[in-house]
């Protein structure tokens, strides 16, 4: 299964402060941590995400999905705010970071 994480306007502002490899590493690490609670395998393919900030989306591959995908990504959305907020200015609020789109 493949999903796209489409960044919201505020999410786009936050990810613009990171380079591509940092975003892949951050999202991969946070998803790996969540897989300890959810029965799902996730990967962020580097070749499918050549320019995350410019495209405004992150492509993720899922395998062995034995949980509610929406709940998994809802939890990821809450957790991922922590590293993204660190590079926003002090007044920058970060609500929803991305919206989930199931591709296949």
CSV table of N, CA and C in Angstrom, one decimal:
chain,number,residue,atom,x,y,z
A,1,UNK,N,0.8,-1.2,0.0
A,1,UNK,CA,0.0,0.0,0.0
A,1,UNK,C,0.9,1.2,0.0
A,2,UNK,N,0.5,2.2,-0.7
A,2,UNK,CA,1.2,3.5,-0.8
A,2,UNK,C,0.3,4.6,-0.3
A,3,UNK,N,0.9,5.6,0.4
A,3,UNK,CA,0.1,6.7,0.9
A,3,UNK,C,1.0,8.0,0.6
A,4,UNK,N,0.3,9.1,0.5
A,4,UNK,CA,1.0,10.4,0.4
A,4,UNK,C,0.6,11.2,1.6
A,5,UNK,N,1.5,11.9,2.2
A,5,UNK,CA,1.3,12.8,3.3
A,5,UNK,C,1.4,14.2,2.6
A,6,UNK,N,0.2,14.8,2.4
A,6,UNK,CA,0.2,16.1,1.8
A,6,UNK,C,0.2,17.2,2.9
A,7,UNK,N,1.3,18.0,2.8
A,7,UNK,CA,1.5,19.0,3.9
A,7,UNK,C,0.5,20.1,3.8
A,8,UNK,N,0.0,20.5,5.0
A,8,UNK,CA,-0.9,21.7,5.1
A,8,UNK,C,0.0,23.0,4.9
A,9,UNK,N,-0.7,24.1,4.8
A,9,UNK,CA,0.1,25.4,4.7
A,9,UNK,C,1.1,25.5,5.9
A,10,UNK,N,0.7,25.3,7.1
A,10,UNK,CA,1.6,25.4,8.2
A,10,UNK,C,2.6,24.3,8.2
A,11,UNK,N,2.2,23.1,7.8
A,11,UNK,CA,3.2,22.0,7.7
A,11,UNK,C,4.3,22.4,6.6
A,12,UNK,N,3.8,23.0,5.6
A,12,UNK,CA,4.8,23.4,4.5
A,12,UNK,C,5.8,24.4,5.0
A,13,UNK,N,5.3,25.4,5.8
A,13,UNK,CA,6.3,26.3,6.4
A,13,UNK,C,7.3,25.7,7.3
A,14,UNK,N,6.8,24.7,8.0
A,14,UNK,CA,7.7,23.9,9.0
A,14,UNK,C,8.7,23.1,8.2
A,15,UNK,N,8.3,22.4,7.2
A,15,UNK,CA,9.3,21.5,6.5
A,15,UNK,C,10.2,22.3,5.6
A,16,UNK,N,9.9,23.5,5.3
A,16,UNK,CA,10.8,24.4,4.5
A,16,UNK,C,12.1,24.7,5.2
A,17,UNK,N,12.1,24.4,6.5
A,17,UNK,CA,13.3,24.7,7.4
A,17,UNK,C,14.2,23.5,7.4
A,18,UNK,N,13.9,22.4,6.7
A,18,UNK,CA,14.7,21.2,6.7
A,18,UNK,C,15.1,20.8,5.3
A,19,UNK,N,16.2,20.1,5.1
A,19,UNK,CA,16.6,19.6,3.8
A,19,UNK,C,15.9,18.2,3.7
A,20,UNK,N,15.9,17.7,2.4
A,20,UNK,CA,15.2,16.5,2.1
A,20,UNK,C,15.7,15.3,2.9
A,21,UNK,N,17.0,15.1,3.1
A,21,UNK,CA,17.4,14.0,3.8
A,21,UNK,C,17.0,14.0,5.3
A,22,UNK,N,17.0,15.3,5.9
A,22,UNK,CA,16.5,15.4,7.3
A,22,UNK,C,15.1,15.0,7.4
A,23,UNK,N,14.2,15.4,6.5
A,23,UNK,CA,12.8,15.1,6.5
A,23,UNK,C,12.6,13.6,6.4
A,24,UNK,N,13.3,12.9,5.5
A,24,UNK,CA,13.2,11.5,5.4
A,24,UNK,C,13.6,10.8,6.7
A,25,UNK,N,14.7,11.2,7.3
A,25,UNK,CA,15.2,10.6,8.5
A,25,UNK,C,14.3,10.9,9.6
A,26,UNK,N,13.7,12.1,9.8
A,26,UNK,CA,12.8,12.4,10.9
A,26,UNK,C,11.5,11.5,10.8
A,27,UNK,N,10.9,11.6,9.6
A,27,UNK,CA,9.7,10.8,9.4
A,27,UNK,C,9.9,9.3,9.6
A,28,UNK,N,11.0,8.8,9.1
A,28,UNK,CA,11.3,7.4,9.2
A,28,UNK,C,11.5,7.0,10.7
A,29,UNK,N,12.2,7.8,11.4
A,29,UNK,CA,12.4,7.5,12.8
A,29,UNK,C,11.1,7.5,13.6
A,30,UNK,N,10.3,8.6,13.4
A,30,UNK,CA,9.1,8.7,14.2
A,30,UNK,C,8.1,7.5,13.8
A,31,UNK,N,8.0,7.2,12.5
A,31,UNK,CA,7.2,6.1,12.1
A,31,UNK,C,7.7,4.7,12.7
A,32,UNK,N,9.0,4.5,12.7
A,32,UNK,CA,9.5,3.3,13.3
A,32,UNK,C,9.2,3.2,14.8
A,33,UNK,N,9.2,4.3,15.5
A,33,UNK,CA,8.8,4.3,16.9
A,33,UNK,C,7.4,3.9,17.1
A,34,UNK,N,6.5,4.5,16.2
A,34,UNK,CA,5.1,4.1,16.3
A,34,UNK,C,4.8,2.7,15.9
A,35,UNK,N,5.6,2.1,15.1
A,35,UNK,CA,5.3,0.7,14.7
A,35,UNK,C,5.5,-0.3,15.9
A,36,UNK,N,6.0,0.2,17.0
A,36,UNK,CA,6.1,-0.6,18.2
A,36,UNK,C,4.7,-0.8,18.9
A,37,UNK,N,3.8,0.2,18.6
A,37,UNK,CA,2.5,0.2,19.1
A,37,UNK,C,1.4,-0.3,18.1
A,38,UNK,N,1.8,-0.2,16.8
A,38,UNK,CA,0.8,-0.5,15.8
A,38,UNK,C,1.4,-1.6,14.9
A,39,UNK,N,0.6,-2.5,14.4
A,39,UNK,CA,1.0,-3.6,13.6
A,39,UNK,C,1.0,-3.1,12.1
A,40,UNK,N,2.2,-2.5,11.8
A,40,UNK,CA,2.3,-2.0,10.4
A,40,UNK,C,3.8,-1.8,10.1
A,41,UNK,N,4.2,-2.0,8.9
A,41,UNK,CA,5.6,-1.7,8.5
A,41,UNK,C,5.6,-0.5,7.5
A,42,UNK,N,6.5,0.4,7.8
A,42,UNK,CA,6.5,1.6,7.0
A,42,UNK,C,7.9,1.8,6.4
A,43,UNK,N,8.0,2.4,5.2
A,43,UNK,CA,9.3,2.9,4.7
A,43,UNK,C,9.0,4.2,3.9
A,44,UNK,N,10.1,5.0,3.9
A,44,UNK,CA,10.0,6.3,3.2
A,44,UNK,C,11.1,6.1,2.1
A,45,UNK,N,10.7,5.7,0.9
A,45,UNK,CA,11.7,5.5,-0.2
A,45,UNK,C,12.3,6.8,-0.6
A,46,UNK,N,13.7,6.8,-0.6
A,46,UNK,CA,14.4,8.0,-0.9
A,46,UNK,C,14.2,8.3,-2.4
A,47,UNK,N,14.1,7.3,-3.3
A,47,UNK,CA,14.0,7.6,-4.7
A,47,UNK,C,12.6,8.1,-5.1
A,48,UNK,N,11.6,7.9,-4.2
A,48,UNK,CA,10.2,8.4,-4.5
A,48,UNK,C,10.0,9.8,-3.9
A,49,UNK,N,11.0,10.3,-3.1
A,49,UNK,CA,10.9,11.6,-2.5
A,49,UNK,C,12.1,12.4,-2.8
A,50,UNK,N,12.3,12.8,-4.1
A,50,UNK,CA,13.4,13.6,-4.4
A,50,UNK,C,13.4,15.0,-3.9
A,51,UNK,N,12.3,15.6,-3.7
A,51,UNK,CA,12.2,17.0,-3.3
A,51,UNK,C,10.9,17.2,-2.5
A,52,UNK,N,10.9,16.9,-1.3
A,52,UNK,CA,9.7,16.9,-0.4
A,52,UNK,C,9.1,18.3,-0.3
A,53,UNK,N,10.0,19.3,0.1
A,53,UNK,CA,9.5,20.6,0.3
A,53,UNK,C,8.9,21.2,-1.0
A,54,UNK,N,9.5,21.0,-2.1
A,54,UNK,CA,9.0,21.6,-3.3
A,54,UNK,C,7.7,21.0,-3.7
A,55,UNK,N,7.6,19.7,-3.6
A,55,UNK,CA,6.3,19.0,-4.0
A,55,UNK,C,5.2,19.1,-2.9
A,56,UNK,N,5.6,19.4,-1.7
A,56,UNK,CA,4.6,19.5,-0.6
A,56,UNK,C,4.0,18.2,-0.2
A,57,UNK,N,4.7,17.1,-0.5
A,57,UNK,CA,4.2,15.8,0.0
A,57,UNK,C,5.3,14.8,0.2
A,58,UNK,N,5.0,13.9,1.0
A,58,UNK,CA,6.0,12.8,1.4
A,58,UNK,C,5.3,11.5,1.0
A,59,UNK,N,6.0,10.7,0.2
A,59,UNK,CA,5.4,9.4,-0.2
A,59,UNK,C,5.9,8.3,0.8
A,60,UNK,N,5.0,7.5,1.2
A,60,UNK,CA,5.3,6.4,2.2
A,60,UNK,C,4.8,5.1,1.7
A,61,UNK,N,5.6,4.0,1.8
A,61,UNK,CA,5.1,2.7,1.5
A,61,UNK,C,4.8,1.9,2.8
A,62,UNK,N,3.7,1.2,2.7
A,62,UNK,CA,3.2,0.4,3.9
A,62,UNK,C,3.1,-1.1,3.5
A,63,UNK,N,3.4,-1.9,4.5
A,63,UNK,CA,3.4,-3.3,4.3
A,63,UNK,C,2.8,-4.0,5.6
A,64,UNK,N,2.3,-5.2,5.5
A,64,UNK,CA,1.8,-5.9,6.6
A,64,UNK,C,0.9,-5.0,7.5
A,65,UNK,N,-0.1,-4.4,6.9
A,65,UNK,CA,-1.0,-3.5,7.6
A,65,UNK,C,-2.0,-4.2,8.4
A,66,UNK,N,-1.9,-4.2,9.7
A,66,UNK,CA,-2.9,-4.9,10.5
A,66,UNK,C,-3.3,-3.9,11.6
A,67,UNK,N,-3.6,-2.7,11.2
A,67,UNK,CA,-4.1,-1.7,12.1
A,67,UNK,C,-4.8,-0.7,11.3
A,68,UNK,N,-5.5,0.3,11.9
A,68,UNK,CA,-6.2,1.4,11.2
A,68,UNK,C,-5.1,2.4,10.8
A,69,UNK,N,-5.0,2.5,9.5
A,69,UNK,CA,-4.0,3.4,8.9
A,69,UNK,C,-4.3,4.9,9.3
A,70,UNK,N,-5.5,5.2,9.3
A,70,UNK,CA,-5.9,6.6,9.7
A,70,UNK,C,-5.4,6.9,11.1
A,71,UNK,N,-5.6,6.0,12.0
A,71,UNK,CA,-5.2,6.2,13.4
A,71,UNK,C,-3.7,6.3,13.5
A,72,UNK,N,-3.0,5.4,12.8
A,72,UNK,CA,-1.5,5.4,12.8
A,72,UNK,C,-1.0,6.8,12.4
A,73,UNK,N,-1.5,7.3,11.3
A,73,UNK,CA,-1.0,8.6,10.8
A,73,UNK,C,-1.5,9.8,11.6
A,74,UNK,N,-2.6,9.6,12.2
A,74,UNK,CA,-3.1,10.7,13.2
A,74,UNK,C,-2.1,10.8,14.3
A,75,UNK,N,-1.7,9.7,14.9
A,75,UNK,CA,-0.7,9.7,15.9
A,75,UNK,C,0.7,10.2,15.4
A,76,UNK,N,1.0,9.8,14.2
A,76,UNK,CA,2.3,10.4,13.6
A,76,UNK,C,2.2,11.9,13.5
A,77,UNK,N,1.0,12.4,13.1
A,77,UNK,CA,0.9,13.8,13.0
A,77,UNK,C,1.1,14.6,14.3
A,78,UNK,N,0.6,14.0,15.4
A,78,UNK,CA,0.8,14.6,16.7
A,78,UNK,C,2.3,14.5,17.1
A,79,UNK,N,2.9,13.4,16.9
A,79,UNK,CA,4.3,13.2,17.3
A,79,UNK,C,5.3,14.0,16.5
A,80,UNK,N,5.1,14.1,15.2
A,80,UNK,CA,6.0,14.8,14.3
A,80,UNK,C,6.1,16.3,14.5
A,81,UNK,N,5.1,16.8,15.2
A,81,UNK,CA,5.2,18.3,15.5
A,81,UNK,C,6.4,18.7,16.4
A,82,UNK,N,6.8,17.8,17.2
A,82,UNK,CA,7.9,18.1,18.1
A,82,UNK,C,9.2,18.5,17.4
A,83,UNK,N,9.7,17.7,16.5
A,83,UNK,CA,10.9,18.2,15.8
A,83,UNK,C,10.7,19.3,14.8
A,84,UNK,N,9.5,19.4,14.2
A,84,UNK,CA,9.2,20.4,13.2
A,84,UNK,C,9.1,21.8,13.9
A,85,UNK,N,8.5,21.8,15.1
A,85,UNK,CA,8.3,23.1,15.8
A,85,UNK,C,9.7,23.7,16.2
A,86,UNK,N,10.7,22.9,16.4
A,86,UNK,CA,12.0,23.4,16.9
A,86,UNK,C,12.6,24.4,16.0
A,87,UNK,N,12.3,24.3,14.7
A,87,UNK,CA,12.9,25.3,13.8
A,87,UNK,C,11.9,26.4,13.3
A,88,UNK,N,10.7,26.4,13.9
A,88,UNK,CA,9.8,27.5,13.6
A,88,UNK,C,10.1,28.7,14.6
A,89,UNK,N,9.8,29.9,14.2
A,89,UNK,CA,10.0,31.0,15.1
A,89,UNK,C,9.1,30.8,16.3
A,90,UNK,N,9.4,31.5,17.4
A,90,UNK,CA,8.7,31.3,18.7
A,90,UNK,C,7.2,31.5,18.5
A,91,UNK,N,6.7,32.4,17.6
A,91,UNK,CA,5.3,32.6,17.4
A,91,UNK,C,4.6,31.6,16.5
A,92,UNK,N,5.4,30.8,15.9
A,92,UNK,CA,4.9,29.8,14.9
A,92,UNK,C,4.1,28.7,15.6
A,93,UNK,N,2.8,28.6,15.3
A,93,UNK,CA,2.0,27.5,15.8
A,93,UNK,C,1.9,26.5,14.7
A,94,UNK,N,1.8,25.3,15.2
A,94,UNK,CA,1.7,24.2,14.2
A,94,UNK,C,0.5,23.3,14.6
A,95,UNK,N,-0.5,23.4,13.8
A,95,UNK,CA,-1.7,22.6,14.1
A,95,UNK,C,-1.5,21.3,13.3
A,96,UNK,N,-2.4,21.0,12.3
A,96,UNK,CA,-2.2,19.9,11.5
A,96,UNK,C,-1.0,20.0,10.5
A,97,UNK,N,-0.2,19.0,10.5
A,97,UNK,CA,1.0,19.1,9.7
A,97,UNK,C,0.8,18.5,8.3
A,98,UNK,N,0.0,17.5,8.1
A,98,UNK,CA,-0.3,16.9,6.8
A,98,UNK,C,-1.7,16.2,6.8
A,99,UNK,N,-2.1,16.0,5.6
A,99,UNK,CA,-3.4,15.2,5.4
A,99,UNK,C,-3.0,13.9,4.7
A,100,UNK,N,-3.6,12.9,5.1
A,100,UNK,CA,-3.4,11.5,4.5
A,100,UNK,C,-4.1,11.3,3.2
A,101,UNK,N,-3.4,10.8,2.2
A,101,UNK,CA,-4.1,10.4,1.0
A,101,UNK,C,-3.6,9.0,0.6
A,102,UNK,N,-4.5,8.0,0.6
A,102,UNK,CA,-4.2,6.7,0.3
A,102,UNK,C,-4.2,6.6,-1.3
A,103,UNK,N,-3.0,6.2,-1.8
A,103,UNK,CA,-2.8,6.1,-3.3
A,103,UNK,C,-3.2,4.7,-3.8
A,104,UNK,N,-2.8,3.7,-3.1
A,104,UNK,CA,-3.2,2.3,-3.6
A,104,UNK,C,-3.1,1.3,-2.4
